[in-house]
PDB file of C-alpha atoms in Angstrom:
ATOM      1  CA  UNK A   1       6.286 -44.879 148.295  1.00  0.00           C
ATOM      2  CA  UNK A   2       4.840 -48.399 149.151  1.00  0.00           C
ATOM      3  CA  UNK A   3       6.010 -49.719 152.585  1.00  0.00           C
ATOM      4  CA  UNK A   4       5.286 -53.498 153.329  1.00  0.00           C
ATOM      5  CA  UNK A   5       5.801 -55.493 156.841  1.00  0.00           C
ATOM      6  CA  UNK A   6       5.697 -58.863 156.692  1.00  0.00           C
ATOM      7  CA  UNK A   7       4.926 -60.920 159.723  1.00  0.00           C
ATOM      8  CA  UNK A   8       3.836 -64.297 160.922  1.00  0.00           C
ATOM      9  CA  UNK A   9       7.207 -66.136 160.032  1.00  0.00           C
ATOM     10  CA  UNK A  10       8.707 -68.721 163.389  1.00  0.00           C
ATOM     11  CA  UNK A  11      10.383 -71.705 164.351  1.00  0.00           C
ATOM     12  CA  UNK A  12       8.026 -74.702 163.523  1.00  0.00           C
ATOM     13  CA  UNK A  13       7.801 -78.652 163.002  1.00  0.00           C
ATOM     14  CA  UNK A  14       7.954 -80.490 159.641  1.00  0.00           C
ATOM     15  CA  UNK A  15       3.983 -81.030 158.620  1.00  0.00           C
ATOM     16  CA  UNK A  16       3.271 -77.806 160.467  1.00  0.00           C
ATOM     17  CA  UNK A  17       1.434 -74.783 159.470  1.00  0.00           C
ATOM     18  CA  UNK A  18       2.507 -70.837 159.246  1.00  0.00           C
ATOM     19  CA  UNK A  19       0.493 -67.763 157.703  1.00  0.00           C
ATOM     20  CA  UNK A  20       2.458 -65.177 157.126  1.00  0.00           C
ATOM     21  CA  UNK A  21       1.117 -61.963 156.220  1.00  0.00           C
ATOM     22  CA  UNK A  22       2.003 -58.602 154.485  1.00  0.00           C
ATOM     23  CA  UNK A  23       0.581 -55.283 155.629  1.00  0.00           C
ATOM     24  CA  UNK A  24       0.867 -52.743 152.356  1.00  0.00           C
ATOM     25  CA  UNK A  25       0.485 -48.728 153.001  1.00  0.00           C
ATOM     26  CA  UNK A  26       1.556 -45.657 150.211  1.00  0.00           C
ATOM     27  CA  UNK A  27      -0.199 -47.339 147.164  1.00  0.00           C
ATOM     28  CA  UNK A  28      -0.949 -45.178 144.789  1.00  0.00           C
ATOM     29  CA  UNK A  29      -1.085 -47.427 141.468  1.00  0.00           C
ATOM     30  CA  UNK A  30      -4.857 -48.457 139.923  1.00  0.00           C
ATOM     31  CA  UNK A  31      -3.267 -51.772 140.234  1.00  0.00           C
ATOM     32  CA  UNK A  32      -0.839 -53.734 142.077  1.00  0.00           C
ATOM     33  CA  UNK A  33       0.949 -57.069 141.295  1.00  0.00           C
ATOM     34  CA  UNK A  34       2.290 -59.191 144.742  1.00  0.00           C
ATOM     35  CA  UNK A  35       4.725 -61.702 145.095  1.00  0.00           C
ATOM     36  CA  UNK A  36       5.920 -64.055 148.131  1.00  0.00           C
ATOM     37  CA  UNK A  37       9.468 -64.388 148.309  1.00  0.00           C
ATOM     38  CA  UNK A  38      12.159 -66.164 149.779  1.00  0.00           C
ATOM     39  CA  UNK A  39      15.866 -66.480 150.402  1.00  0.00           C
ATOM     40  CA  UNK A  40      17.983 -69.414 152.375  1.00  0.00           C
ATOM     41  CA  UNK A  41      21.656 -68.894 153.951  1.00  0.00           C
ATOM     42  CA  UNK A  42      23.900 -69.009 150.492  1.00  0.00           C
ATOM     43  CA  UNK A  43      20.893 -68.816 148.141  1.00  0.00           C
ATOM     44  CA  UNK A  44      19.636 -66.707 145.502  1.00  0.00           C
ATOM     45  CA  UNK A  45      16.075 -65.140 146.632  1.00  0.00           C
ATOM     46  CA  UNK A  46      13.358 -67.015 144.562  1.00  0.00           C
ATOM     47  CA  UNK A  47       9.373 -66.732 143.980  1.00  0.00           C
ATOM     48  CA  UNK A  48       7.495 -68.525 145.820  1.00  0.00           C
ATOM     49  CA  UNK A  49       4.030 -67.137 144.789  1.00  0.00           C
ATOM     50  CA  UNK A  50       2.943 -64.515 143.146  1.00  0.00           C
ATOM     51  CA  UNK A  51      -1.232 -62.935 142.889  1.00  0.00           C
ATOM     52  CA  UNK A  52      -1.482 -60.391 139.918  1.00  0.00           C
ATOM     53  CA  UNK A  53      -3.765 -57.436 139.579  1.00  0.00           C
ATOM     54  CA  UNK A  54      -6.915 -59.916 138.198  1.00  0.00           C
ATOM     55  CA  UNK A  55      -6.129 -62.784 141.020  1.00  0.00           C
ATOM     56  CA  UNK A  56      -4.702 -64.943 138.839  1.00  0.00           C
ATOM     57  CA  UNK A  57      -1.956 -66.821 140.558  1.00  0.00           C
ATOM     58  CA  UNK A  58       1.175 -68.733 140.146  1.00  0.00           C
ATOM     59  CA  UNK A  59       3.031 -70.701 142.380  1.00  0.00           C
ATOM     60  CA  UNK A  60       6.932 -72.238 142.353  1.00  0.00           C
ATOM     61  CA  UNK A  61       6.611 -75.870 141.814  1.00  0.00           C
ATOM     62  CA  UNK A  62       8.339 -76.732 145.044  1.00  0.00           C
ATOM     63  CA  UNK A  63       5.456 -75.422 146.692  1.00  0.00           C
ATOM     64  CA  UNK A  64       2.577 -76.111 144.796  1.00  0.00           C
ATOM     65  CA  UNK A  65      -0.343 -78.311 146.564  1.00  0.00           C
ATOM     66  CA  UNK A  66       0.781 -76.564 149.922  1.00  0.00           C
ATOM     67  CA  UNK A  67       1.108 -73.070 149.875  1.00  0.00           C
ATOM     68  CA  UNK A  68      -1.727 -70.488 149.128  1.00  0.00           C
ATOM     69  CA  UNK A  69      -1.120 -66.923 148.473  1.00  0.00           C
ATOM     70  CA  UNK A  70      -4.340 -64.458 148.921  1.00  0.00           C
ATOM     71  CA  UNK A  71      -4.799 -60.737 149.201  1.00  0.00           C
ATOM     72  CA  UNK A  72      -7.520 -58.718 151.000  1.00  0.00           C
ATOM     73  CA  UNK A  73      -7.657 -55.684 149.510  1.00  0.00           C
ATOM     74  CA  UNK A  74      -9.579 -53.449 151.705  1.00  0.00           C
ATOM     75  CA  UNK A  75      -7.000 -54.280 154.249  1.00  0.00           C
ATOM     76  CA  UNK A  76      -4.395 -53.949 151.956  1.00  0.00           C
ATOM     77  CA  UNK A  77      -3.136 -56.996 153.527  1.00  0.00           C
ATOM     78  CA  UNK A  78      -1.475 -60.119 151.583  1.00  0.00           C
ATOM     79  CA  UNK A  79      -0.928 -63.302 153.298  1.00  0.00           C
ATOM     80  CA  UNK A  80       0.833 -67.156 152.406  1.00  0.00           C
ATOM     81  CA  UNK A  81      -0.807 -69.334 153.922  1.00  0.00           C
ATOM     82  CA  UNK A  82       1.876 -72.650 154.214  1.00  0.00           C
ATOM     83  CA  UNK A  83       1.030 -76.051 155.154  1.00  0.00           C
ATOM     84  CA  UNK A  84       3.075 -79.176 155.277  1.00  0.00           C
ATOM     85  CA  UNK A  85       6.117 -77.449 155.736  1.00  0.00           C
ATOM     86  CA  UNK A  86       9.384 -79.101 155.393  1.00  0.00           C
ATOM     87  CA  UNK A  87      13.315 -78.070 155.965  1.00  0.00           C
ATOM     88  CA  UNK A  88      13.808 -77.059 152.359  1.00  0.00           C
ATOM     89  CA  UNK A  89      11.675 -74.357 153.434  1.00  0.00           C
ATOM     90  CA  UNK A  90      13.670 -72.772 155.528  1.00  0.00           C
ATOM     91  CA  UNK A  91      14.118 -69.290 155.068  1.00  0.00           C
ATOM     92  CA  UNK A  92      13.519 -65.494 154.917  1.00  0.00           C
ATOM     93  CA  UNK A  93      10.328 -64.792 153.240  1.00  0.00           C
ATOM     94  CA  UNK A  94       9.981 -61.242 151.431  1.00  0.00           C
ATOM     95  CA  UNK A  95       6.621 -59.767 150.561  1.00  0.00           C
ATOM     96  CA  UNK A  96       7.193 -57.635 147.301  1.00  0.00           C
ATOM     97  CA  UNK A  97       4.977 -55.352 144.996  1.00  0.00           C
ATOM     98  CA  UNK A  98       4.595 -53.881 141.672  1.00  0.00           C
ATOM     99  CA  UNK A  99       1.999 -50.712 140.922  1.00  0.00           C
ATOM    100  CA  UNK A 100       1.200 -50.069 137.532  1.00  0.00           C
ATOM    101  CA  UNK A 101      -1.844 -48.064 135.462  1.00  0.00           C
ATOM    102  CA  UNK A 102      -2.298 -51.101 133.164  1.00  0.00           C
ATOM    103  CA  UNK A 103      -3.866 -54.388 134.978  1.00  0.00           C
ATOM    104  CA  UNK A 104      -3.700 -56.528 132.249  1.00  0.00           C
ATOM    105  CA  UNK A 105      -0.368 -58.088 132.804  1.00  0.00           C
ATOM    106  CA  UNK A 106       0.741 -61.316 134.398  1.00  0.00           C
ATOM    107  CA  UNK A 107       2.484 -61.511 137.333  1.00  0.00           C
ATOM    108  CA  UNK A 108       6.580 -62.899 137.305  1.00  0.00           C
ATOM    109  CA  UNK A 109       8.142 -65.196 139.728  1.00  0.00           C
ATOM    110  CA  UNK A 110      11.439 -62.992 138.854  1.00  0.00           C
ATOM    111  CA  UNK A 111      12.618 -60.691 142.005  1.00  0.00           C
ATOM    112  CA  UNK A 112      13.738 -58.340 139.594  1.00  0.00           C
ATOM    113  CA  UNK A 113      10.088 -57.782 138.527  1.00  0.00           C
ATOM    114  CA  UNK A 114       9.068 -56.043 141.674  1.00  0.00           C
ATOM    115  CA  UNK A 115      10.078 -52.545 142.733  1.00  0.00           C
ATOM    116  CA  UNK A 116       8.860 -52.381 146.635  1.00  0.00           C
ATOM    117  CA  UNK A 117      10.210 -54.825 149.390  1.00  0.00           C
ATOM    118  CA  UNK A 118       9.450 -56.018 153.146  1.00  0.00           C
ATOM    119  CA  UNK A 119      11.954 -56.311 155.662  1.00  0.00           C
ATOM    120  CA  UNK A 120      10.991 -60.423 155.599  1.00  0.00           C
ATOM    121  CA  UNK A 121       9.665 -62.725 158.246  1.00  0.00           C
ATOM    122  CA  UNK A 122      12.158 -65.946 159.671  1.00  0.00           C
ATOM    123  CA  UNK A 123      10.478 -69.040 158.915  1.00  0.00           C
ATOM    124  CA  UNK A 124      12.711 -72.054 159.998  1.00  0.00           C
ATOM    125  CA  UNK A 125      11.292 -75.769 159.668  1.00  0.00           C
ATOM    126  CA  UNK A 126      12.825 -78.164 161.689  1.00  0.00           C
ATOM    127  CA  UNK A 127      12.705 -82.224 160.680  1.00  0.00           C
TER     128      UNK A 127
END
């Protein structure tokens, strides 16, 4: 069973920077498909990046240009980097994964997509 623990998430200033990263252990899978989440107060939880099994990623337009999703794999670590940060990001951010045998596929921006979730990290963006 794959156990993530996100942390790196805090209380910053609009134009500031967070990392935020995602420790991964119980992989089993050939191949693994990752995905930065998030959810505000009263909000559905939406992608915010995703990395799939090749490295290709994709990114939710409200974030492209400042956020940067990367994976070390002998760590087994994921991170988001974030820059420029802003209010509308407010939220709790959810690293999530997907194993599979087949690496061929692209990775979704869809929560329902993934099958293994983090506990989340608070990041809150004041103006």
């Amino acid at each position: 069973q794959v156990h993530l623990v996100e942390s790196g998430g805090g209380s910053v200033q609009s134009g500031e920077s967070l990392r935020l990263s995602c420790v991964a252990s119980g992989l089993t899978y050939s191949n693994y498909y990752w995905g930065w989440f998030r959810q505000a107060p009263g909000k559905e939880r939406e992608g915010v990046a995703t990395v799939d099994a090749s490295g290709r990623t994709k990114y939710a337009d409200s974030v492209k240009g400042r956020f940067t999703i990367s994976q070390v794999n002998a760590d087994r670590t994921l991170y988001l980097q974030m820059h420029d940060l802003n209010p509308d990001d407010t939220a709790l951010y959810y690293c999530a994964a997907r194993g599979s045998w087949n690496g061929a596929y692209y990775s979704s921006l869809s929560p329902a997509w993934y099958t293994s979730w983090g506990q989340g990290t608070q990041v809150t963006v004041s103006a």
